[in-house]
PDB file of C-alpha atoms in Angstrom:
ATOM      1  CA  UNK A   1      62.966 -83.703  23.587  1.00  0.00           C
ATOM      2  CA  UNK A   2      61.349 -85.616  21.104  1.00  0.00           C
ATOM      3  CA  UNK A   3      62.268 -88.571  22.866  1.00  0.00           C
ATOM      4  CA  UNK A   4      61.518 -87.016  26.232  1.00  0.00           C
ATOM      5  CA  UNK A   5      58.625 -85.899  24.634  1.00  0.00           C
ATOM      6  CA  UNK A   6      57.178 -89.547  24.015  1.00  0.00           C
ATOM      7  CA  UNK A   7      58.872 -91.433  26.792  1.00  0.00           C
ATOM      8  CA  UNK A   8      58.771 -89.268  29.929  1.00  0.00           C
ATOM      9  CA  UNK A   9      54.472 -89.261  29.997  1.00  0.00           C
ATOM     10  CA  UNK A  10      53.844 -93.128  28.202  1.00  0.00           C
ATOM     11  CA  UNK A  11      56.684 -94.768  29.997  1.00  0.00           C
ATOM     12  CA  UNK A  12      53.987 -95.770  32.464  1.00  0.00           C
ATOM     13  CA  UNK A  13      51.674 -97.790  29.971  1.00  0.00           C
ATOM     14  CA  UNK A  14      54.876 -99.749  28.079  1.00  0.00           C
ATOM     15  CA  UNK A  15      53.821-102.516  30.383  1.00  0.00           C
ATOM     16  CA  UNK A  16      53.343-103.321  33.961  1.00  0.00           C
ATOM     17  CA  UNK A  17      54.051-106.248  36.481  1.00  0.00           C
ATOM     18  CA  UNK A  18      55.408-106.858  39.903  1.00  0.00           C
ATOM     19  CA  UNK A  19      58.322-103.798  39.647  1.00  0.00           C
ATOM     20  CA  UNK A  20      56.608-101.313  37.071  1.00  0.00           C
ATOM     21  CA  UNK A  21      56.669 -97.965  38.183  1.00  0.00           C
ATOM     22  CA  UNK A  22      53.310 -97.237  38.199  1.00  0.00           C
ATOM     23  CA  UNK A  23      53.791 -93.506  37.597  1.00  0.00           C
ATOM     24  CA  UNK A  24      56.596 -93.800  35.116  1.00  0.00           C
ATOM     25  CA  UNK A  25      60.763 -94.407  35.437  1.00  0.00           C
ATOM     26  CA  UNK A  26      61.056 -90.214  35.446  1.00  0.00           C
ATOM     27  CA  UNK A  27      60.597 -88.415  38.884  1.00  0.00           C
ATOM     28  CA  UNK A  28      57.710 -86.570  39.027  1.00  0.00           C
ATOM     29  CA  UNK A  29      57.580 -86.533  35.332  1.00  0.00           C
ATOM     30  CA  UNK A  30      59.954 -84.114  35.310  1.00  0.00           C
ATOM     31  CA  UNK A  31      58.420 -81.488  35.137  1.00  0.00           C
ATOM     32  CA  UNK A  32      60.426 -79.170  37.368  1.00  0.00           C
ATOM     33  CA  UNK A  33      63.194 -80.224  35.557  1.00  0.00           C
ATOM     34  CA  UNK A  34      62.833 -80.719  31.562  1.00  0.00           C
ATOM     35  CA  UNK A  35      63.190 -77.323  30.840  1.00  0.00           C
ATOM     36  CA  UNK A  36      67.400 -77.552  31.937  1.00  0.00           C
ATOM     37  CA  UNK A  37      67.159 -80.785  29.604  1.00  0.00           C
ATOM     38  CA  UNK A  38      66.861 -78.313  27.050  1.00  0.00           C
ATOM     39  CA  UNK A  39      69.056 -75.104  27.530  1.00  0.00           C
ATOM     40  CA  UNK A  40      71.713 -78.486  28.356  1.00  0.00           C
ATOM     41  CA  UNK A  41      72.173 -76.933  31.948  1.00  0.00           C
ATOM     42  CA  UNK A  42      71.402 -79.701  34.433  1.00  0.00           C
ATOM     43  CA  UNK A  43      74.166 -81.487  35.612  1.00  0.00           C
ATOM     44  CA  UNK A  44      74.389 -78.127  37.660  1.00  0.00           C
ATOM     45  CA  UNK A  45      69.887 -77.444  38.189  1.00  0.00           C
ATOM     46  CA  UNK A  46      68.570 -79.683  40.170  1.00  0.00           C
ATOM     47  CA  UNK A  47      71.095 -82.551  39.297  1.00  0.00           C
ATOM     48  CA  UNK A  48      68.740 -84.343  41.943  1.00  0.00           C
ATOM     49  CA  UNK A  49      66.141 -84.740  39.920  1.00  0.00           C
ATOM     50  CA  UNK A  50      67.592 -84.778  36.728  1.00  0.00           C
ATOM     51  CA  UNK A  51      65.621 -86.187  34.002  1.00  0.00           C
ATOM     52  CA  UNK A  52      66.517 -89.088  31.976  1.00  0.00           C
ATOM     53  CA  UNK A  53      69.498 -88.725  33.941  1.00  0.00           C
ATOM     54  CA  UNK A  54      71.464 -90.180  31.428  1.00  0.00           C
ATOM     55  CA  UNK A  55      71.747 -87.042  29.104  1.00  0.00           C
ATOM     56  CA  UNK A  56      74.616 -85.230  31.047  1.00  0.00           C
ATOM     57  CA  UNK A  57      76.901 -86.273  28.794  1.00  0.00           C
ATOM     58  CA  UNK A  58      74.514 -84.529  26.288  1.00  0.00           C
ATOM     59  CA  UNK A  59      75.482 -80.953  28.636  1.00  0.00           C
ATOM     60  CA  UNK A  60      79.132 -81.834  28.935  1.00  0.00           C
ATOM     61  CA  UNK A  61      79.372 -82.187  25.579  1.00  0.00           C
ATOM     62  CA  UNK A  62      77.629 -78.716  25.128  1.00  0.00           C
ATOM     63  CA  UNK A  63      79.210 -77.268  27.391  1.00  0.00           C
ATOM     64  CA  UNK A  64      82.573 -78.492  26.001  1.00  0.00           C
ATOM     65  CA  UNK A  65      82.236 -77.365  22.534  1.00  0.00           C
ATOM     66  CA  UNK A  66      81.500 -73.585  24.154  1.00  0.00           C
ATOM     67  CA  UNK A  67      84.536 -73.517  25.505  1.00  0.00           C
ATOM     68  CA  UNK A  68      86.683 -75.433  22.453  1.00  0.00           C
ATOM     69  CA  UNK A  69      87.107 -72.480  20.893  1.00  0.00           C
ATOM     70  CA  UNK A  70      89.456 -70.999  22.832  1.00  0.00           C
ATOM     71  CA  UNK A  71      91.709 -73.778  22.365  1.00  0.00           C
ATOM     72  CA  UNK A  72      91.032 -74.395  18.870  1.00  0.00           C
ATOM     73  CA  UNK A  73      91.653 -70.685  18.154  1.00  0.00           C
ATOM     74  CA  UNK A  74      94.463 -70.187  20.308  1.00  0.00           C
ATOM     75  CA  UNK A  75      96.088 -73.392  18.815  1.00  0.00           C
ATOM     76  CA  UNK A  76      95.813 -72.582  15.309  1.00  0.00           C
ATOM     77  CA  UNK A  77      97.346 -68.917  16.654  1.00  0.00           C
ATOM     78  CA  UNK A  78     100.274 -70.113  18.179  1.00  0.00           C
ATOM     79  CA  UNK A  79     100.307 -73.508  17.816  1.00  0.00           C
ATOM     80  CA  UNK A  80     102.907 -72.861  21.629  1.00  0.00           C
ATOM     81  CA  UNK A  81     100.812 -71.161  23.667  1.00  0.00           C
ATOM     82  CA  UNK A  82      97.237 -72.732  22.730  1.00  0.00           C
ATOM     83  CA  UNK A  83      99.876 -76.276  23.918  1.00  0.00           C
ATOM     84  CA  UNK A  84     100.099 -74.101  26.992  1.00  0.00           C
ATOM     85  CA  UNK A  85      96.510 -72.849  27.242  1.00  0.00           C
ATOM     86  CA  UNK A  86      95.337 -76.465  27.006  1.00  0.00           C
ATOM     87  CA  UNK A  87      98.097 -77.546  29.744  1.00  0.00           C
ATOM     88  CA  UNK A  88      96.367 -75.239  31.825  1.00  0.00           C
ATOM     89  CA  UNK A  89      92.720 -76.376  31.078  1.00  0.00           C
ATOM     90  CA  UNK A  90      93.818 -79.862  31.605  1.00  0.00           C
ATOM     91  CA  UNK A  91      95.934 -79.699  35.258  1.00  0.00           C
ATOM     92  CA  UNK A  92      92.899 -77.098  36.279  1.00  0.00           C
ATOM     93  CA  UNK A  93      90.643 -80.211  35.644  1.00  0.00           C
ATOM     94  CA  UNK A  94      92.817 -82.910  37.644  1.00  0.00           C
ATOM     95  CA  UNK A  95      93.943 -80.362  40.465  1.00  0.00           C
ATOM     96  CA  UNK A  96      89.885 -80.130  40.512  1.00  0.00           C
ATOM     97  CA  UNK A  97      88.787 -83.102  40.624  1.00  0.00           C
ATOM     98  CA  UNK A  98      91.633 -85.020  42.259  1.00  0.00           C
ATOM     99  CA  UNK A  99      90.480 -82.471  45.069  1.00  0.00           C
ATOM    100  CA  UNK A 100      86.860 -82.527  45.772  1.00  0.00           C
ATOM    101  CA  UNK A 101      87.246 -86.018  45.354  1.00  0.00           C
ATOM    102  CA  UNK A 102      89.816 -85.933  48.210  1.00  0.00           C
ATOM    103  CA  UNK A 103      88.138 -83.991  50.259  1.00  0.00           C
ATOM    104  CA  UNK A 104      84.753 -86.183  50.659  1.00  0.00           C
ATOM    105  CA  UNK A 105      86.654 -89.627  50.946  1.00  0.00           C
ATOM    106  CA  UNK A 106      84.663 -89.773  47.287  1.00  0.00           C
ATOM    107  CA  UNK A 107      85.157 -93.845  46.131  1.00  0.00           C
ATOM    108  CA  UNK A 108      87.159 -94.208  42.598  1.00  0.00           C
ATOM    109  CA  UNK A 109      84.241 -97.018  42.144  1.00  0.00           C
ATOM    110  CA  UNK A 110      81.506 -95.170  42.609  1.00  0.00           C
ATOM    111  CA  UNK A 111      79.211 -98.464  42.291  1.00  0.00           C
ATOM    112  CA  UNK A 112      80.719 -98.778  46.057  1.00  0.00           C
ATOM    113  CA  UNK A 113      79.581 -95.110  46.950  1.00  0.00           C
ATOM    114  CA  UNK A 114      77.009 -94.879  49.463  1.00  0.00           C
ATOM    115  CA  UNK A 115      75.414 -92.002  48.351  1.00  0.00           C
ATOM    116  CA  UNK A 116      75.116 -89.703  44.959  1.00  0.00           C
ATOM    117  CA  UNK A 117      77.532 -87.578  46.033  1.00  0.00           C
ATOM    118  CA  UNK A 118      80.227 -88.495  43.683  1.00  0.00           C
ATOM    119  CA  UNK A 119      78.022 -88.330  41.323  1.00  0.00           C
ATOM    120  CA  UNK A 120      76.165 -85.246  41.713  1.00  0.00           C
ATOM    121  CA  UNK A 121      79.775 -83.288  42.941  1.00  0.00           C
ATOM    122  CA  UNK A 122      82.054 -85.623  40.200  1.00  0.00           C
ATOM    123  CA  UNK A 123      80.328 -87.619  37.821  1.00  0.00           C
ATOM    124  CA  UNK A 124      78.360 -85.004  36.085  1.00  0.00           C
ATOM    125  CA  UNK A 125      80.596 -82.048  35.867  1.00  0.00           C
ATOM    126  CA  UNK A 126      82.490 -80.353  32.955  1.00  0.00           C
ATOM    127  CA  UNK A 127      85.256 -79.571  35.339  1.00  0.00           C
ATOM    128  CA  UNK A 128      86.289 -82.909  36.667  1.00  0.00           C
ATOM    129  CA  UNK A 129      85.461 -84.631  33.181  1.00  0.00           C
ATOM    130  CA  UNK A 130      87.147 -81.796  30.117  1.00  0.00           C
ATOM    131  CA  UNK A 131      89.917 -84.352  30.099  1.00  0.00           C
ATOM    132  CA  UNK A 132      89.553 -86.729  27.676  1.00  0.00           C
ATOM    133  CA  UNK A 133      88.336 -83.453  25.455  1.00  0.00           C
ATOM    134  CA  UNK A 134      91.327 -81.706  26.017  1.00  0.00           C
ATOM    135  CA  UNK A 135      93.091 -84.917  24.465  1.00  0.00           C
ATOM    136  CA  UNK A 136      90.950 -84.954  21.283  1.00  0.00           C
ATOM    137  CA  UNK A 137      91.377 -81.430  20.716  1.00  0.00           C
ATOM    138  CA  UNK A 138      94.881 -81.784  20.590  1.00  0.00           C
ATOM    139  CA  UNK A 139      94.792 -84.714  18.547  1.00  0.00           C
ATOM    140  CA  UNK A 140      92.600 -83.750  15.980  1.00  0.00           C
ATOM    141  CA  UNK A 141      95.609 -80.735  15.903  1.00  0.00           C
ATOM    142  CA  UNK A 142      98.561 -83.029  15.096  1.00  0.00           C
ATOM    143  CA  UNK A 143      96.235 -84.630  12.626  1.00  0.00           C
ATOM    144  CA  UNK A 144      95.754 -80.941  11.497  1.00  0.00           C
ATOM    145  CA  UNK A 145      99.420 -79.971  10.935  1.00  0.00           C
ATOM    146  CA  UNK A 146     101.029 -83.419   9.282  1.00  0.00           C
ATOM    147  CA  UNK A 147      97.741 -83.837   7.202  1.00  0.00           C
ATOM    148  CA  UNK A 148      97.368 -87.110   8.218  1.00  0.00           C
ATOM    149  CA  UNK A 149     100.884 -88.428   6.910  1.00  0.00           C
ATOM    150  CA  UNK A 150     103.179 -89.649  10.027  1.00  0.00           C
ATOM    151  CA  UNK A 151     105.357 -92.625   9.680  1.00  0.00           C
ATOM    152  CA  UNK A 152     105.764 -94.311  12.721  1.00  0.00           C
ATOM    153  CA  UNK A 153     108.765 -97.239  12.167  1.00  0.00           C
ATOM    154  CA  UNK A 154     107.620-100.884  13.502  1.00  0.00           C
ATOM    155  CA  UNK A 155     109.469-100.291  16.726  1.00  0.00           C
ATOM    156  CA  UNK A 156     107.738 -97.194  17.440  1.00  0.00           C
ATOM    157  CA  UNK A 157     104.417 -98.056  16.661  1.00  0.00           C
ATOM    158  CA  UNK A 158     104.624-101.258  18.374  1.00  0.00           C
ATOM    159  CA  UNK A 159     105.558 -99.555  21.948  1.00  0.00           C
ATOM    160  CA  UNK A 160     102.850 -97.003  21.247  1.00  0.00           C
ATOM    161  CA  UNK A 161     100.019 -99.814  20.807  1.00  0.00           C
ATOM    162  CA  UNK A 162     101.698-101.642  23.638  1.00  0.00           C
ATOM    163  CA  UNK A 163     101.658 -98.551  25.890  1.00  0.00           C
ATOM    164  CA  UNK A 164      98.081 -97.592  24.745  1.00  0.00           C
ATOM    165  CA  UNK A 165      96.949-100.963  25.057  1.00  0.00           C
ATOM    166  CA  UNK A 166      98.483-101.765  29.239  1.00  0.00           C
ATOM    167  CA  UNK A 167      96.693 -98.204  29.998  1.00  0.00           C
ATOM    168  CA  UNK A 168      92.705 -98.803  29.180  1.00  0.00           C
ATOM    169  CA  UNK A 169      92.871-102.088  30.713  1.00  0.00           C
ATOM    170  CA  UNK A 170      94.294-100.599  33.781  1.00  0.00           C
ATOM    171  CA  UNK A 171      92.199 -97.593  33.532  1.00  0.00           C
ATOM    172  CA  UNK A 172      89.193-100.536  32.852  1.00  0.00           C
ATOM    173  CA  UNK A 173      90.125-103.519  34.960  1.00  0.00           C
ATOM    174  CA  UNK A 174      92.179-101.505  37.697  1.00  0.00           C
ATOM    175  CA  UNK A 175      88.926-100.265  39.494  1.00  0.00           C
ATOM    176  CA  UNK A 176      87.786-104.541  39.821  1.00  0.00           C
ATOM    177  CA  UNK A 177      86.444-105.553  43.303  1.00  0.00           C
ATOM    178  CA  UNK A 178      83.901-108.363  43.410  1.00  0.00           C
ATOM    179  CA  UNK A 179      82.805-107.103  46.403  1.00  0.00           C
ATOM    180  CA  UNK A 180      82.679-103.227  45.768  1.00  0.00           C
ATOM    181  CA  UNK A 181      84.307-102.046  48.672  1.00  0.00           C
ATOM    182  CA  UNK A 182      86.147 -99.716  49.055  1.00  0.00           C
ATOM    183  CA  UNK A 183      89.847-101.272  49.177  1.00  0.00           C
ATOM    184  CA  UNK A 184      91.825 -97.903  48.164  1.00  0.00           C
ATOM    185  CA  UNK A 185      93.076 -95.193  50.258  1.00  0.00           C
ATOM    186  CA  UNK A 186      91.261 -91.922  50.362  1.00  0.00           C
ATOM    187  CA  UNK A 187      94.596 -90.697  47.547  1.00  0.00           C
ATOM    188  CA  UNK A 188      94.799 -93.503  45.573  1.00  0.00           C
ATOM    189  CA  UNK A 189      91.162 -92.649  44.923  1.00  0.00           C
ATOM    190  CA  UNK A 190      91.989 -88.964  44.929  1.00  0.00           C
ATOM    191  CA  UNK A 191      94.857 -90.047  41.919  1.00  0.00           C
ATOM    192  CA  UNK A 192      92.578 -92.774  39.461  1.00  0.00           C
ATOM    193  CA  UNK A 193      89.193 -89.906  39.317  1.00  0.00           C
ATOM    194  CA  UNK A 194      92.295 -87.323  38.637  1.00  0.00           C
ATOM    195  CA  UNK A 195      93.471 -89.085  35.731  1.00  0.00           C
ATOM    196  CA  UNK A 196      92.311 -91.704  34.705  1.00  0.00           C
ATOM    197  CA  UNK A 197      89.687 -90.052  31.762  1.00  0.00           C
ATOM    198  CA  UNK A 198      92.427 -88.441  30.508  1.00  0.00           C
ATOM    199  CA  UNK A 199      95.336 -91.637  30.088  1.00  0.00           C
ATOM    200  CA  UNK A 200      92.093 -93.251  28.263  1.00  0.00           C
ATOM    201  CA  UNK A 201      91.112 -90.490  26.174  1.00  0.00           C
ATOM    202  CA  UNK A 202      95.382 -90.483  25.240  1.00  0.00           C
ATOM    203  CA  UNK A 203      95.082 -94.777  24.434  1.00  0.00           C
ATOM    204  CA  UNK A 204      92.017 -94.375  22.539  1.00  0.00           C
ATOM    205  CA  UNK A 205      93.660 -90.781  20.814  1.00  0.00           C
ATOM    206  CA  UNK A 206      96.495 -93.188  20.311  1.00  0.00           C
ATOM    207  CA  UNK A 207      94.394 -95.814  18.168  1.00  0.00           C
ATOM    208  CA  UNK A 208      92.881 -93.103  16.208  1.00  0.00           C
ATOM    209  CA  UNK A 209      96.590 -91.300  15.515  1.00  0.00           C
ATOM    210  CA  UNK A 210      97.814 -94.216  14.018  1.00  0.00           C
ATOM    211  CA  UNK A 211      94.955 -95.460  11.689  1.00  0.00           C
ATOM    212  CA  UNK A 212      94.434 -92.149  10.196  1.00  0.00           C
ATOM    213  CA  UNK A 213      98.669 -91.773   9.613  1.00  0.00           C
ATOM    214  CA  UNK A 214      98.217 -95.594   8.301  1.00  0.00           C
ATOM    215  CA  UNK A 215     100.198 -97.107  11.102  1.00  0.00           C
ATOM    216  CA  UNK A 216      96.691 -98.816  12.266  1.00  0.00           C
ATOM    217  CA  UNK A 217      97.756-101.771  10.164  1.00  0.00           C
ATOM    218  CA  UNK A 218      94.905-104.978  11.295  1.00  0.00           C
ATOM    219  CA  UNK A 219      93.006-102.109  13.289  1.00  0.00           C
ATOM    220  CA  UNK A 220      92.296 -99.854  11.626  1.00  0.00           C
ATOM    221  CA  UNK A 221      91.309-102.451   8.234  1.00  0.00           C
ATOM    222  CA  UNK A 222      88.722-103.700  11.815  1.00  0.00           C
ATOM    223  CA  UNK A 223      87.376-100.261  12.505  1.00  0.00           C
ATOM    224  CA  UNK A 224      86.784 -99.305   8.733  1.00  0.00           C
ATOM    225  CA  UNK A 225      85.232-102.180   7.818  1.00  0.00           C
ATOM    226  CA  UNK A 226      81.595-101.127   6.169  1.00  0.00           C
ATOM    227  CA  UNK A 227      79.698-103.067   8.688  1.00  0.00           C
ATOM    228  CA  UNK A 228      80.289-100.061  11.290  1.00  0.00           C
ATOM    229  CA  UNK A 229      78.785 -96.754   9.254  1.00  0.00           C
ATOM    230  CA  UNK A 230      75.487 -97.844   9.623  1.00  0.00           C
ATOM    231  CA  UNK A 231      75.954 -98.682  13.236  1.00  0.00           C
ATOM    232  CA  UNK A 232      77.523 -95.471  13.652  1.00  0.00           C
ATOM    233  CA  UNK A 233      75.164 -93.065  12.129  1.00  0.00           C
ATOM    234  CA  UNK A 234      72.417 -94.578  14.617  1.00  0.00           C
ATOM    235  CA  UNK A 235      75.437 -93.740  17.603  1.00  0.00           C
ATOM    236  CA  UNK A 236      73.017 -90.951  19.517  1.00  0.00           C
ATOM    237  CA  UNK A 237      70.125 -92.097  18.908  1.00  0.00           C
ATOM    238  CA  UNK A 238      71.154 -95.593  20.354  1.00  0.00           C
ATOM    239  CA  UNK A 239      72.960 -93.188  23.293  1.00  0.00           C
ATOM    240  CA  UNK A 240      69.450 -91.816  23.747  1.00  0.00           C
ATOM    241  CA  UNK A 241      67.757 -94.520  23.976  1.00  0.00           C
ATOM    242  CA  UNK A 242      69.399 -97.270  25.588  1.00  0.00           C
ATOM    243  CA  UNK A 243      68.837 -96.647  28.943  1.00  0.00           C
ATOM    244  CA  UNK A 244      64.492 -96.306  28.363  1.00  0.00           C
ATOM    245  CA  UNK A 245      65.815-100.559  26.472  1.00  0.00           C
ATOM    246  CA  UNK A 246      66.798-101.313  30.181  1.00  0.00           C
ATOM    247  CA  UNK A 247      64.790 -99.970  31.698  1.00  0.00           C
ATOM    248  CA  UNK A 248      61.950-101.342  30.180  1.00  0.00           C
ATOM    249  CA  UNK A 249      63.392-104.767  30.794  1.00  0.00           C
ATOM    250  CA  UNK A 250      64.416-104.982  34.180  1.00  0.00           C
ATOM    251  CA  UNK A 251      60.903-103.542  35.466  1.00  0.00           C
ATOM    252  CA  UNK A 252      59.107-105.775  33.574  1.00  0.00           C
ATOM    253  CA  UNK A 253      60.553-108.537  35.090  1.00  0.00           C
ATOM    254  CA  UNK A 254      58.153-110.723  36.553  1.00  0.00           C
ATOM    255  CA  UNK A 255      60.722-112.613  38.478  1.00  0.00           C
ATOM    256  CA  UNK A 256      64.242-111.658  39.530  1.00  0.00           C
ATOM    257  CA  UNK A 257      67.762-112.039  38.988  1.00  0.00           C
ATOM    258  CA  UNK A 258      70.178-113.875  39.629  1.00  0.00           C
ATOM    259  CA  UNK A 259      73.265-112.344  38.406  1.00  0.00           C
ATOM    260  CA  UNK A 260      76.657-114.210  37.206  1.00  0.00           C
ATOM    261  CA  UNK A 261      78.861-114.224  33.849  1.00  0.00           C
ATOM    262  CA  UNK A 262      76.659-116.158  31.768  1.00  0.00           C
ATOM    263  CA  UNK A 263      73.578-113.996  32.342  1.00  0.00           C
ATOM    264  CA  UNK A 264      75.385-111.050  31.768  1.00  0.00           C
ATOM    265  CA  UNK A 265      76.739-111.926  28.221  1.00  0.00           C
ATOM    266  CA  UNK A 266      73.309-112.151  27.161  1.00  0.00           C
ATOM    267  CA  UNK A 267      71.680-108.910  28.743  1.00  0.00           C
ATOM    268  CA  UNK A 268      74.477-107.383  26.876  1.00  0.00           C
ATOM    269  CA  UNK A 269      74.241-108.817  23.707  1.00  0.00           C
ATOM    270  CA  UNK A 270      70.042-107.880  24.001  1.00  0.00           C
ATOM    271  CA  UNK A 271      69.912-104.735  25.074  1.00  0.00           C
ATOM    272  CA  UNK A 272      72.736-103.912  22.528  1.00  0.00           C
ATOM    273  CA  UNK A 273      70.721-105.647  19.732  1.00  0.00           C
ATOM    274  CA  UNK A 274      67.177-103.845  20.503  1.00  0.00           C
ATOM    275  CA  UNK A 275      68.838-101.151  21.747  1.00  0.00           C
ATOM    276  CA  UNK A 276      70.165-100.609  18.329  1.00  0.00           C
ATOM    277  CA  UNK A 277      66.873-101.260  16.702  1.00  0.00           C
ATOM    278  CA  UNK A 278      64.702 -98.658  18.933  1.00  0.00           C
ATOM    279  CA  UNK A 279      68.059 -96.718  17.480  1.00  0.00           C
ATOM    280  CA  UNK A 280      67.563 -97.259  14.192  1.00  0.00           C
ATOM    281  CA  UNK A 281      63.189 -96.520  14.588  1.00  0.00           C
ATOM    282  CA  UNK A 282      64.356 -93.004  17.147  1.00  0.00           C
ATOM    283  CA  UNK A 283      66.257 -91.869  13.406  1.00  0.00           C
ATOM    284  CA  UNK A 284      62.929 -93.131  10.701  1.00  0.00           C
ATOM    285  CA  UNK A 285      60.706 -90.447  12.640  1.00  0.00           C
ATOM    286  CA  UNK A 286      62.433 -88.230  14.448  1.00  0.00           C
ATOM    287  CA  UNK A 287      66.613 -87.647  13.316  1.00  0.00           C
ATOM    288  CA  UNK A 288      66.285 -87.862   9.912  1.00  0.00           C
ATOM    289  CA  UNK A 289      63.361 -85.929   8.610  1.00  0.00           C
ATOM    290  CA  UNK A 290      65.203 -83.482  11.293  1.00  0.00           C
ATOM    291  CA  UNK A 291      67.503 -83.611   8.858  1.00  0.00           C
ATOM    292  CA  UNK A 292      66.361 -83.474   6.200  1.00  0.00           C
ATOM    293  CA  UNK A 293      63.928 -80.412   7.149  1.00  0.00           C
ATOM    294  CA  UNK A 294      67.488 -78.571   8.192  1.00  0.00           C
ATOM    295  CA  UNK A 295      69.126 -79.051   5.511  1.00  0.00           C
ATOM    296  CA  UNK A 296      66.089 -77.637   2.859  1.00  0.00           C
ATOM    297  CA  UNK A 297      65.801 -74.301   5.576  1.00  0.00           C
ATOM    298  CA  UNK A 298      69.870 -73.801   5.562  1.00  0.00           C
ATOM    299  CA  UNK A 299      69.883 -75.288   1.860  1.00  0.00           C
ATOM    300  CA  UNK A 300      72.773 -77.396   2.211  1.00  0.00           C
ATOM    301  CA  UNK A 301      74.740 -78.474  -1.306  1.00  0.00           C
ATOM    302  CA  UNK A 302      76.241 -81.625  -1.024  1.00  0.00           C
ATOM    303  CA  UNK A 303      80.213 -81.186  -1.302  1.00  0.00           C
ATOM    304  CA  UNK A 304      82.406 -82.572  -4.512  1.00  0.00           C
TER     305      UNK A 304
END
């Protein structure tokens, strides 16, 4: 909300140019929908006028957090019952996504979608997005039960890494189409939309499980690099501010862009660096002071 308070009303003054929006980047300065962000319901209410559209994920995350005790308590009480309930949630997520996508002929590649239906009714909805979250809960529960002590022989470990890599690469590049054409059938698109995110979550879960249990090898060494610690603490603010950084760059340009691999690589690195630089400032101004205030108010003591 603090970022919204600063960004939304002042953005129009940040720059100028032929592409620069005189009224800012947000529709009607978010006058009708800012409160939906505050309540984390912006992915359900007035989605077509969503303020800071990338904040849909924050709503999903809060909604999953509210539902998570159902799974966690069931798993803790009875792993069998908890597993069944988790499976029901998972199948429901797959079925809901597939049915909506198939009946409305939604393209699995949303870039090729002629309207925003896929974004409004599929992309931002929690019942189409919960698969990876359930996968994460189950992974965490397994690590809790095994106390992160689970040895895998080299053959199975290699198979696990190969399968996880194959699944991740298939999900990531399976939709590649230079012309963004709808080449998939309705059924195949529906299947991809149903299970692709869960498949990606499973691939990431394997990386977490393998590294946490000592089966990560060089991947664990790389991901445990101290360099990532400060960056990891800035990820939330980087998520919040990175579209603003991109808006500022693209809307303040004086010329068009010729898109090619080299150009996009430079833009990616530039956006990444400036987004984290902005996130660092945002954290110093907003996040760190609020964390300090929270510690004072709730008198949190550092754990031994």
